[in-house]
Coordinates of N, CA and C in Angstrom, one line a residue:
A42 N 77.1 83.8 72.3 CA 77.3 85.0 71.6 C 76.3 86.0 72.0
G43 N 76.5 87.3 71.7 CA 75.5 88.3 72.0 C 74.2 88.1 71.3
A44 N 73.2 88.9 71.7 CA 71.9 88.7 71.1 C 71.8 89.2 69.6
G45 N 72.8 90.0 69.2 CA 72.7 90.6 67.9 C 71.7 91.7 67.8
P46 N 71.4 92.3 66.7 CA 72.0 91.8 65.4 C 73.5 92.2 65.3
F47 N 74.2 91.4 64.4 CA 75.6 91.6 64.2 C 75.7 92.3 62.8
T48 N 76.8 93.1 62.7 CA 77.1 93.8 61.4 C 78.0 92.9 60.5
A49 N 77.6 92.8 59.3 CA 78.4 92.1 58.3 C 79.8 92.6 58.3
G50 N 80.8 91.7 58.4 CA 82.2 92.1 58.3 C 82.8 92.3 59.7
S51 N 82.0 92.4 60.8 CA 82.6 92.7 62.1 C 82.7 91.4 62.9
P52 N 83.9 91.1 63.5 CA 84.1 89.9 64.2 C 83.1 89.8 65.4
V53 N 82.7 88.6 65.7 CA 81.8 88.3 66.9 C 82.5 87.3 67.8
S54 N 82.5 87.5 69.1 CA 83.0 86.4 70.0 C 81.9 85.4 70.3
V55 N 82.2 84.2 70.2 CA 81.3 83.1 70.5 C 81.9 82.2 71.5
E56 N 81.2 81.8 72.5 CA 81.8 80.9 73.6 C 81.2 79.5 73.4
A57 N 82.0 78.5 73.4 CA 81.5 77.1 73.3 C 81.8 76.5 74.7
T58 N 80.8 75.9 75.3 CA 80.9 75.3 76.6 C 80.4 73.9 76.6
L59 N 81.2 72.9 77.0 CA 80.7 71.5 77.1 C 80.1 71.2 78.4
K60 N 78.9 70.7 78.4 CA 78.2 70.4 79.6 C 77.7 68.9 79.6
D61 N 77.5 68.4 80.8 CA 76.9 67.1 80.9 C 75.3 67.2 80.9
S62 N 74.6 66.1 81.1 CA 73.2 66.2 81.0 C 72.5 66.9 82.2
F63 N 73.3 67.2 83.2 CA 72.8 67.9 84.3 C 73.2 69.4 84.3
G64 N 73.8 69.9 83.3 CA 74.2 71.3 83.1 C 75.5 71.6 83.7
N65 N 76.3 70.6 84.2 CA 77.6 70.9 84.7 C 78.7 71.0 83.6
T66 N 79.6 71.9 83.7 CA 80.6 72.1 82.7 C 81.6 70.9 82.8
V67 N 81.9 70.3 81.7 CA 82.8 69.1 81.6 C 84.2 69.6 81.5
T68 N 84.9 69.9 82.6 CA 86.2 70.6 82.6 C 87.3 69.7 81.9
G69 N 87.1 68.4 81.9 CA 88.1 67.5 81.3 C 87.9 67.3 79.8
Y70 N 87.0 67.9 79.1 CA 86.8 67.7 77.7 C 88.0 68.0 76.9
T71 N 88.4 67.1 76.0 CA 89.6 67.3 75.1 C 89.2 67.0 73.7
G72 N 88.0 67.1 73.3 CA 87.6 66.8 71.9 C 87.9 67.9 71.0
T73 N 87.5 67.7 69.7 CA 87.7 68.7 68.7 C 86.4 69.2 68.1
L74 N 86.3 70.5 68.0 CA 85.0 71.1 67.5 C 85.2 71.6 66.1
H75 N 84.2 71.3 65.3 CA 84.1 71.8 63.9 C 83.0 72.7 63.7
F76 N 83.2 73.8 63.0 CA 82.1 74.8 62.8 C 81.6 74.9 61.4
T77 N 80.3 75.1 61.3 CA 79.7 75.4 60.0 C 78.7 76.5 60.2
S78 N 78.3 77.1 59.0 CA 77.3 78.3 59.1 C 76.5 78.3 57.8
S79 N 75.3 78.8 58.0 CA 74.4 79.0 56.8 C 75.0 80.2 55.9
D80 N 75.9 81.0 56.4 CA 76.5 82.1 55.7 C 77.7 81.5 55.0
A81 N 77.6 81.4 53.7 CA 78.7 80.8 52.9 C 79.9 81.7 52.8
Q82 N 79.7 83.0 53.2 CA 80.9 83.9 53.2 C 81.5 84.1 54.5
A83 N 81.0 83.5 55.5 CA 81.4 83.7 56.9 C 82.9 83.2 57.1
L84 N 83.6 83.9 57.9 CA 84.9 83.5 58.4 C 84.7 82.7 59.7
L85 N 85.0 81.4 59.6 CA 84.8 80.5 60.8 C 86.1 80.1 61.4
P86 N 86.0 79.7 62.7 CA 87.2 79.2 63.3 C 87.6 77.8 62.6
P87 N 88.9 77.5 62.6 CA 89.3 76.2 62.1 C 88.9 75.2 63.2
D88 N 89.0 73.9 62.8 CA 88.8 72.8 63.7 C 89.7 73.0 64.9
T89 N 89.2 73.0 66.1 CA 89.9 73.3 67.3 C 89.8 72.2 68.4
A90 N 90.9 71.7 68.8 CA 91.0 70.7 69.9 C 91.0 71.5 71.3
F91 N 90.2 71.0 72.2 CA 90.2 71.6 73.5 C 91.4 70.9 74.3
T92 N 91.9 71.6 75.2 CA 93.0 71.1 76.1 C 92.4 71.1 77.5
S93 N 93.1 70.4 78.4 CA 92.7 70.4 79.8 C 92.7 71.8 80.4
G94 N 93.6 72.7 79.9 CA 93.6 74.0 80.4 C 92.4 74.9 80.0
D95 N 91.6 74.4 79.0 CA 90.4 75.2 78.6 C 89.3 74.9 79.6
A96 N 89.4 73.8 80.4 CA 88.4 73.5 81.4 C 87.0 73.5 80.8
G97 N 86.9 73.0 79.6 CA 85.5 72.8 79.0 C 84.9 74.0 78.4
R98 N 85.6 75.1 78.3 CA 85.0 76.3 77.8 C 86.1 77.1 77.0
K99 N 85.7 77.6 75.8 CA 86.6 78.3 75.0 C 85.9 79.4 74.1
L100 N 86.6 80.5 73.9 CA 86.1 81.6 73.1 C 86.6 81.4 71.6
F101 N 85.7 81.7 70.7 CA 86.0 81.7 69.3 C 85.6 83.0 68.6
S102 N 86.2 83.3 67.5 CA 85.8 84.5 66.7 C 85.2 84.1 65.4
V103 N 84.0 84.7 65.1 CA 83.3 84.4 63.9 C 83.0 85.7 63.2
T104 N 83.1 85.8 61.9 CA 82.7 87.0 61.2 C 81.7 86.6 60.1
F105 N 80.4 87.1 60.3 CA 79.4 86.9 59.3 C 79.5 88.0 58.3
K106 N 79.1 87.6 57.0 CA 79.2 88.6 55.9 C 78.0 88.7 55.1
T107 N 77.0 87.9 55.3 CA 75.8 87.9 54.5 C 74.6 88.3 55.4
A108 N 73.9 89.4 55.0 CA 72.8 89.9 55.7 C 71.6 88.9 55.8
G109 N 70.9 89.0 56.9 CA 69.7 88.1 57.0 C 69.9 87.3 58.3
T110 N 69.0 86.3 58.5 CA 69.1 85.4 59.6 C 70.1 84.3 59.3
Q111 N 71.2 84.2 60.1 CA 72.3 83.2 59.8 C 72.4 82.3 61.0
T112 N 72.8 81.1 60.8 CA 73.1 80.2 61.9 C 74.6 79.8 61.9
L113 N 75.0 79.5 63.1 CA 76.3 79.0 63.4 C 76.2 77.7 64.2
A114 N 76.9 76.6 63.7 CA 76.8 75.3 64.4 C 78.2 74.9 64.8
A115 N 78.3 74.3 66.0 CA 79.5 73.7 66.4 C 79.3 72.2 66.7
M116 N 80.2 71.3 66.2 CA 79.9 69.9 66.3 C 81.2 69.2 66.8
D117 N 81.1 68.3 67.7 CA 82.3 67.5 68.0 C 82.6 66.6 66.8
S118 N 83.8 66.7 66.3 CA 84.2 66.0 65.1 C 84.2 64.5 65.2
A119 N 84.2 63.9 66.4 CA 84.1 62.5 66.6 C 82.8 62.0 67.1
Q120 N 81.9 63.0 67.4 CA 80.6 62.6 68.0 C 79.5 63.6 67.4
A121 N 79.0 63.2 66.2 CA 78.1 64.1 65.5 C 76.9 64.5 66.3
S122 N 76.4 63.7 67.2 CA 75.3 64.0 68.0 C 75.5 65.2 69.0
L123 N 76.8 65.4 69.2 CA 77.2 66.5 70.2 C 77.3 67.8 69.4
T124 N 76.1 68.5 69.2 CA 76.1 69.7 68.3 C 75.3 70.8 69.0
A125 N 75.7 72.0 68.8 CA 75.0 73.2 69.3 C 74.8 74.2 68.1
T126 N 73.7 74.8 68.0 CA 73.5 75.8 67.0 C 72.9 77.1 67.5
I127 N 73.3 78.2 67.0 CA 72.7 79.5 67.4 C 72.2 80.2 66.1
S128 N 71.3 81.0 66.2 CA 70.7 81.8 65.0 C 70.7 83.2 65.4
R129 N 71.3 84.1 64.5 CA 71.4 85.5 64.8 C 71.1 86.3 63.5
Q130 N 70.6 87.5 63.7 CA 70.3 88.4 62.6 C 71.6 89.2 62.3
V131 N 71.9 89.3 60.9 CA 73.1 90.0 60.5 C 72.6 91.2 59.6
T132 N 73.1 92.4 59.9 CA 72.8 93.6 59.1 C 73.9 93.9 58.2
P133 N 73.6 94.7 57.1 CA 74.7 95.1 56.2 C 75.7 96.0 56.8
G134 N 76.9 96.0 56.3 CA 78.0 96.8 56.7 C 77.9 98.2 56.1
A135 N 79.0 99.0 56.2 CA 79.0 100.3 55.7 C 78.9 100.3 54.1
V136 N 78.5 101.5 53.6 CA 78.5 101.6 52.1 C 79.8 101.4 51.5
D137 N 80.0 100.5 50.6 CA 81.2 100.2 49.9 C 81.2 100.5 48.4
Q138 N 80.0 100.3 47.8 CA 79.9 100.4 46.4 C 78.5 100.8 45.9
L139 N 78.5 101.5 44.8 CA 77.2 101.8 44.1 C 77.2 100.9 42.9
V140 N 76.1 100.2 42.7 CA 75.9 99.4 41.5 C 74.9 100.1 40.6
F141 N 75.4 100.4 39.4 CA 74.7 101.2 38.5 C 74.3 100.4 37.3
A142 N 73.1 100.0 37.2 CA 72.6 99.1 36.1 C 71.8 99.9 35.1
A143 N 72.1 99.8 33.8 CA 71.5 100.5 32.7 C 71.4 99.6 31.5
P144 N 70.4 99.7 30.6 CA 70.3 99.0 29.4 C 71.5 99.3 28.5
S145 N 71.9 98.3 27.7 CA 73.1 98.5 26.9 C 72.9 99.5 25.8
S146 N 71.7 99.7 25.3 CA 71.4 100.7 24.3 C 70.0 101.3 24.5
V147 N 69.8 102.5 23.8 CA 68.6 103.2 23.8 C 68.5 104.0 22.5
T148 N 67.2 104.3 22.2 CA 67.0 105.2 21.0 C 67.0 106.6 21.4
A149 N 67.7 107.4 20.6 CA 67.8 108.9 20.9 C 66.4 109.5 21.2
G150 N 66.4 110.2 22.3 CA 65.1 110.9 22.7 C 64.2 110.1 23.6
D151 N 64.4 108.7 23.7 CA 63.6 107.9 24.5 C 64.1 108.0 26.0
T152 N 63.2 107.6 26.9 CA 63.6 107.6 28.3 C 64.4 106.4 28.6
L153 N 65.5 106.6 29.2 CA 66.4 105.5 29.6 C 66.3 105.3 31.1
T154 N 65.8 104.2 31.6 CA 65.6 103.9 33.0 C 66.7 103.1 33.6
T155 N 67.4 103.6 34.6 CA 68.5 103.0 35.2 C 68.2 102.6 36.7
T156 N 69.0 101.8 37.3 CA 68.8 101.4 38.7 C 70.1 101.5 39.4
V157 N 70.0 102.2 40.6 CA 71.2 102.3 41.5 C 70.9 101.5 42.7
T158 N 71.8 100.6 43.1 CA 71.7 99.8 44.3 C 73.0 100.1 45.1
V159 N 72.7 100.4 46.4 CA 73.8 100.7 47.3 C 74.2 99.4 48.1
R160 N 75.4 99.0 48.1 CA 75.8 97.8 48.7 C 77.1 98.0 49.6
D161 N 77.2 97.0 50.5 CA 78.4 97.0 51.4 C 79.5 96.1 50.7
A162 N 80.6 95.9 51.3 CA 81.7 95.2 50.7 C 81.4 93.7 50.4
Y163 N 80.3 93.2 50.9 CA 80.0 91.8 50.8 C 78.8 91.5 49.9
G164 N 78.3 92.6 49.2 CA 77.2 92.4 48.2 C 75.9 92.6 48.9
N165 N 75.8 92.9 50.1 CA 74.5 93.2 50.8 C 74.0 94.6 50.4
T166 N 72.7 94.6 50.2 CA 72.1 96.0 49.9 C 72.0 96.7 51.2
V167 N 72.5 97.9 51.3 CA 72.4 98.8 52.5 C 71.1 99.4 52.5
K168 N 70.1 98.8 53.2 CA 68.7 99.2 53.1 C 68.5 100.5 53.9
N169 N 69.4 100.8 54.8 CA 69.2 102.1 55.6 C 69.9 103.3 55.1
Y170 N 70.4 103.1 53.8 CA 71.2 104.2 53.2 C 70.3 105.5 53.0
T171 N 70.9 106.6 53.4 CA 70.2 107.9 53.3 C 71.1 109.0 52.7
G172 N 72.1 108.5 51.9 CA 73.0 109.5 51.3 C 72.4 110.2 50.0
T173 N 73.1 111.1 49.5 CA 72.7 111.8 48.3 C 73.5 111.5 47.1
L174 N 72.8 111.2 45.9 CA 73.5 110.9 44.7 C 73.4 112.0 43.7
H175 N 74.5 112.2 42.9 CA 74.6 113.2 41.9 C 74.9 112.5 40.6
F176 N 74.2 112.9 39.5 CA 74.3 112.3 38.2 C 74.9 113.2 37.1
T177 N 75.7 112.6 36.3 CA 76.3 113.3 35.1 C 76.3 112.4 33.9
S178 N 76.5 113.1 32.7 CA 76.7 112.4 31.5 C 77.8 113.1 30.7
N179 N 78.5 112.3 29.9 CA 79.5 113.0 29.0 C 78.9 113.5 27.7
Q180 N 77.6 113.4 27.6 CA 76.9 113.8 26.4 C 76.3 115.2 26.6
T181 N 76.7 116.1 25.7 CA 76.1 117.5 25.8 C 74.6 117.4 25.4
G182 N 73.8 118.1 26.2 CA 72.4 118.1 25.9 C 71.6 117.0 26.6
A183 N 72.2 116.1 27.3 CA 71.5 115.0 27.9 C 70.7 115.6 29.1
T184 N 69.6 114.9 29.4 CA 68.8 115.3 30.5 C 69.1 114.2 31.6
V185 N 69.6 114.7 32.7 CA 70.0 113.8 33.8 C 69.2 114.0 35.0
P186 N 69.0 113.0 35.9 CA 68.2 113.2 37.1 C 68.8 114.3 38.0
A187 N 68.0 114.9 38.7 CA 68.4 115.9 39.8 C 69.0 115.1 40.9
D188 N 69.9 115.8 41.7 CA 70.4 115.2 42.9 C 69.3 114.6 43.7
Y189 N 69.5 113.4 44.3 CA 68.5 112.7 45.0 C 69.0 112.2 46.3
T190 N 68.3 112.5 47.4 CA 68.6 111.9 48.7 C 67.7 110.7 49.1
F191 N 68.3 109.6 49.3 CA 67.6 108.4 49.6 C 66.8 108.6 50.9
V192 N 65.6 107.9 51.0 CA 64.8 107.9 52.2 C 64.7 106.4 52.6
A193 N 64.3 106.2 53.8 CA 64.2 104.8 54.4 C 63.4 103.9 53.5
S194 N 62.3 104.4 52.9 CA 61.5 103.5 52.1 C 62.1 103.0 50.8
D195 N 63.2 103.7 50.4 CA 63.9 103.2 49.2 C 64.6 101.9 49.4
L196 N 64.9 101.6 50.6 CA 65.6 100.3 51.0 C 66.9 100.1 50.2
G197 N 67.6 101.2 49.9 CA 68.9 101.1 49.2 C 68.8 100.9 47.7
V198 N 67.7 101.0 47.1 CA 67.5 100.7 45.7 C 66.5 101.7 45.1
R199 N 66.9 102.3 44.0 CA 66.0 103.3 43.3 C 66.3 103.4 41.8
Q200 N 65.2 103.7 41.0 CA 65.4 103.9 39.6 C 65.4 105.4 39.3
F201 N 66.2 105.7 38.2 CA 66.4 107.1 37.8 C 66.3 107.1 36.2
D202 N 65.8 108.2 35.7 CA 65.6 108.3 34.2 C 66.5 109.3 33.6
F203 N 67.1 108.9 32.5 CA 67.9 109.8 31.7 C 67.2 110.0 30.3
T204 N 67.5 111.1 29.6 CA 67.2 111.2 28.2 C 68.4 111.6 27.4
L205 N 68.8 110.8 26.4 CA 70.0 111.1 25.6 C 69.6 111.3 24.2
R206 N 70.2 112.4 23.6 CA 69.7 112.8 22.3 C 70.7 112.7 21.2
H207 N 71.9 112.3 21.5 CA 72.9 112.2 20.4 C 73.4 110.8 20.3
T208 N 73.6 110.3 19.1 CA 74.0 108.9 18.9 C 75.5 108.7 19.3
G209 N 75.8 107.4 19.5 CA 77.1 107.0 19.9 C 77.2 106.5 21.3
S210 N 78.4 106.1 21.7 CA 78.6 105.6 23.1 C 78.6 106.7 24.1
T211 N 77.8 106.5 25.1 CA 77.7 107.6 26.1 C 77.9 107.0 27.5
T212 N 78.7 107.7 28.3 CA 79.0 107.3 29.7 C 78.1 108.1 30.7
L213 N 77.5 107.3 31.6 CA 76.7 107.9 32.7 C 77.4 107.7 34.0
T214 N 77.3 108.6 34.9 CA 78.0 108.5 36.1 C 77.1 108.9 37.3
V215 N 77.2 108.1 38.4 CA 76.5 108.4 39.6 C 77.5 108.5 40.7
T216 N 77.4 109.5 41.6 CA 78.4 109.7 42.6 C 77.7 110.1 43.9
D217 N 78.3 109.5 45.0 CA 78.0 110.0 46.4 C 79.3 110.6 46.9
T218 N 79.4 111.9 46.8 CA 80.7 112.5 47.2 C 81.0 112.4 48.6
A219 N 80.0 112.3 49.5 CA 80.2 112.2 50.9 C 80.8 110.9 51.3
A220 N 80.3 109.8 50.6 CA 80.9 108.5 50.9 C 82.1 108.2 50.0
G221 N 82.4 109.1 49.0 CA 83.5 108.8 48.2 C 83.3 107.7 47.2
K222 N 82.1 107.4 46.8 CA 81.8 106.3 45.9 C 81.2 106.8 44.6
S223 N 81.5 106.1 43.5 CA 80.9 106.4 42.2 C 80.9 105.2 41.4
A224 N 80.0 105.2 40.3 CA 79.9 104.1 39.4 C 79.5 104.7 38.1
T225 N 79.9 103.9 37.0 CA 79.5 104.4 35.7 C 78.8 103.3 34.9
A226 N 78.0 103.7 33.9 CA 77.4 102.8 33.0 C 77.6 103.3 31.5
T227 N 77.8 102.5 30.6 CA 78.0 102.9 29.2 C 76.8 102.4 28.4
V228 N 76.3 103.4 27.6 CA 75.1 103.1 26.8 C 75.3 103.5 25.4
T229 N 74.9 102.7 24.5 CA 75.0 103.1 23.0 C 73.6 103.7 22.6
V230 N 73.7 104.9 22.1 CA 72.5 105.7 21.7 C 72.3 105.5 20.2
N231 N 71.2 104.9 19.8 CA 70.9 104.7 18.4 C 70.0 105.8 17.8
P232 N 70.1 106.1 16.5 CA 69.2 107.1 15.9 C 67.7 106.8 16.1
A233 N 67.0 107.9 16.2 CA 65.5 107.8 16.3 C 65.0 107.6 14.9
T234 N 63.6 107.5 14.7 CA 63.0 107.4 13.4 C 63.2 108.7 12.6
V235 N 63.1 108.5 11.3 CA 63.4 109.7 10.4 C 62.3 110.8 10.7
A236 N 62.9 112.0 10.9 CA 62.0 113.1 11.2 C 62.1 114.2 10.2
Q237 N 63.3 114.2 9.5 CA 63.5 115.3 8.5 C 64.5 114.9 7.4
L238 N 64.3 115.4 6.3 CA 65.3 115.2 5.2 C 66.0 116.5 4.9
V239 N 67.4 116.5 4.9 CA 68.2 117.7 4.7 C 69.0 117.5 3.5
L240 N 68.9 118.5 2.5 CA 69.7 118.6 1.3 C 70.7 119.7 1.5
S241 N 72.0 119.3 1.1 CA 73.0 120.3 1.3 C 73.9 120.3 0.0
A242 N 74.4 121.4 -0.4 CA 75.3 121.5 -1.5 C 76.2 122.8 -1.3
G243 N 77.1 123.0 -2.2 CA 77.9 124.1 -2.1 C 77.1 125.4 -2.2
A244 N 77.7 126.5 -1.8 CA 77.0 127.8 -1.7 C 76.8 128.4 -3.1
G245 N 77.5 127.9 -4.2 CA 77.3 128.4 -5.5 C 77.9 129.8 -5.6
P246 N 77.8 130.5 -6.7 CA 76.9 130.1 -7.8 C 77.5 128.9 -8.6
F247 N 76.6 128.2 -9.3 CA 77.1 127.0 -10.1 C 77.1 127.4 -11.6
T248 N 77.9 126.8 -12.3 CA 78.0 127.0 -13.8 C 77.1 126.1 -14.5
A249 N 76.3 126.7 -15.4 CA 75.4 125.9 -16.3 C 76.2 124.8 -17.0
G250 N 75.7 123.5 -16.9 CA 76.3 122.4 -17.5 C 77.4 121.7 -16.7
S251 N 77.7 122.2 -15.6 CA 78.7 121.6 -14.7 C 78.0 120.8 -13.6
P252 N 78.4 119.5 -13.4 CA 77.8 118.7 -12.3 C 78.0 119.4 -10.9
V253 N 77.0 119.2 -10.1 CA 77.1 119.7 -8.7 C 76.8 118.6 -7.8
S254 N 77.6 118.4 -6.7 CA 77.3 117.4 -5.7 C 76.3 117.9 -4.7
V255 N 75.2 117.1 -4.5 CA 74.2 117.4 -3.5 C 74.1 116.3 -2.5
E256 N 74.1 116.5 -1.2 CA 74.1 115.5 -0.2 C 72.7 115.5 0.4
A257 N 72.1 114.3 0.5 CA 70.8 114.1 1.2 C 71.1 113.4 2.5
T258 N 70.6 113.9 3.6 CA 70.8 113.4 4.9 C 69.5 113.2 5.6
L259 N 69.2 111.9 6.1 CA 68.0 111.6 6.8 C 68.2 111.8 8.3

């Protein structure tokens, strides 16, 4: 195979060649090869029997999906000692999703810290992401983060702070319009500690001796 690095999700051509102890290609090999990988998500070739027409050499397609250093091993299914292994670096694929993590609840007026992680289709963090994120909330009066453009040192992950002031279920949204990706988080906003007592009643005038309803709100 090439020297790599390979991109997650992109097929890679791998050549298997059978040789004797002197480095000669064994053109008459007709055994069956079985493939394994350290990448549990990888698409591997099925067990494949060589024919005389292969002349001891055959091309296979492998698709790695997990970023990091991954290995690929080929083994003769009838002769376990006949094994070859390669190790290659795999890099994340294109941006496929924004993962928006937020606490399930917050107290009104407190800082709500959220985390945005940029990932490819296989769950790998896209560490070289340099796109711009835009934030919104369906709550009037909420303080949301300003638009932010990722830099290399963010490595595809960054925290952002919101301040929500009204109680109830609130939806937060993060969007990368250029990549056409967005994600939401739902947060329950609970009341803050008592800060004022409000008394309310009708505008009056009231009639002496007649009961009046007065509402006390904390």
